C-alpha positions as semicolon CSV with decimal commas, in nm:
position;residue;x (nm);y (nm);z (nm)
1;M;7,588;9,698;9,003
2;R;7,766;9,945;8,767
3;R;7,656;9,747;8,485
4;T;7,304;9,770;8,605
5;R;7,313;10,150;8,601
6;A;7,455;10,178;8,281
7;G;7,209;9,956;8,123
8;F;6,862;10,150;8,163
9;E;6,620;10,081;7,868
10;P;6,527;10,396;7,681
11;G;6,292;10,586;7,848
12;A;6,382;10,496;8,203
13;S;6,263;10,760;8,446
14;A;6,483;11,014;8,640
15;A;6,394;10,864;8,972
16;K;6,491;10,518;8,851
17;K;6,854;10,633;8,767
18;I;6,907;10,859;9,084
19;G;6,800;10,590;9,274
20;A;7,041;10,329;9,128
21;R;7,339;10,585;9,148
22;Q;7,236;10,627;9,533
23;A;7,220;10,276;9,585
24;Y;7,560;10,193;9,396
25;D;7,732;10,484;9,568
26;A;7,601;10,326;9,910
27;L;7,796;10,011;9,836
28;L;8,071;10,202;9,741
29;V;8,091;10,365;10,057
30;Q;8,069;10,043;10,232
31;A;8,347;9,884;10,033
32;C;8,524;10,153;10,122
33;A;8,482;10,137;10,478
34;A;8,579;9,782;10,496
35;L;8,881;9,824;10,325
36;E;8,958;10,150;10,467
37;V;8,963;10,328;10,140
38;E;8,931;10,690;10,171
39;H;8,665;10,843;9,938
40;R;8,480;11,203;9,886
41;L;8,154;11,019;9,761
42;L;7,937;11,159;10,041
43;S;8,049;11,538;10,018
44;L;8,069;11,582;9,640
45;P;7,746;11,680;9,449
46;E;7,607;11,504;9,176
47;G;7,792;11,561;8,831
48;L;8,124;11,526;8,701
49;D;8,345;11,549;9,001
50;R;8,147;11,273;9,192
51;E;8,160;11,039;8,869
52;I;8,567;11,076;8,860
53;E;8,550;10,996;9,234
54;R;8,358;10,679;9,149
55;L;8,575;10,577;8,883
56;R;8,882;10,654;9,094
57;V;8,701;10,442;9,411
58;E;8,634;10,171;9,174
59;D;8,981;10,148;9,045
60;R;9,109;10,124;9,434
61;L;8,899;9,848;9,539
62;R;8,977;9,675;9,226
63;D;9,355;9,714;9,288
64;L;9,269;9,562;9,649
65;G;9,109;9,240;9,480
66;L;8,720;9,305;9,493
67;S;8,533;9,268;9,206
68;V;8,348;9,612;9,089
């Protein structure tokens, strides 16, 4: 999913990019719930802090054996 988010064609609409980010975050939140990983994805506004949290969560999920 991360590759899909990063691979938009030039000129892709903002709505498409926002939708993909929201869908990706929803999947991360589900994975965190299943593996009991704490996260702040739902409380951080869009921006650098939230992107850093995504990266942190992805690393933690990978450490637990999930392919992200």
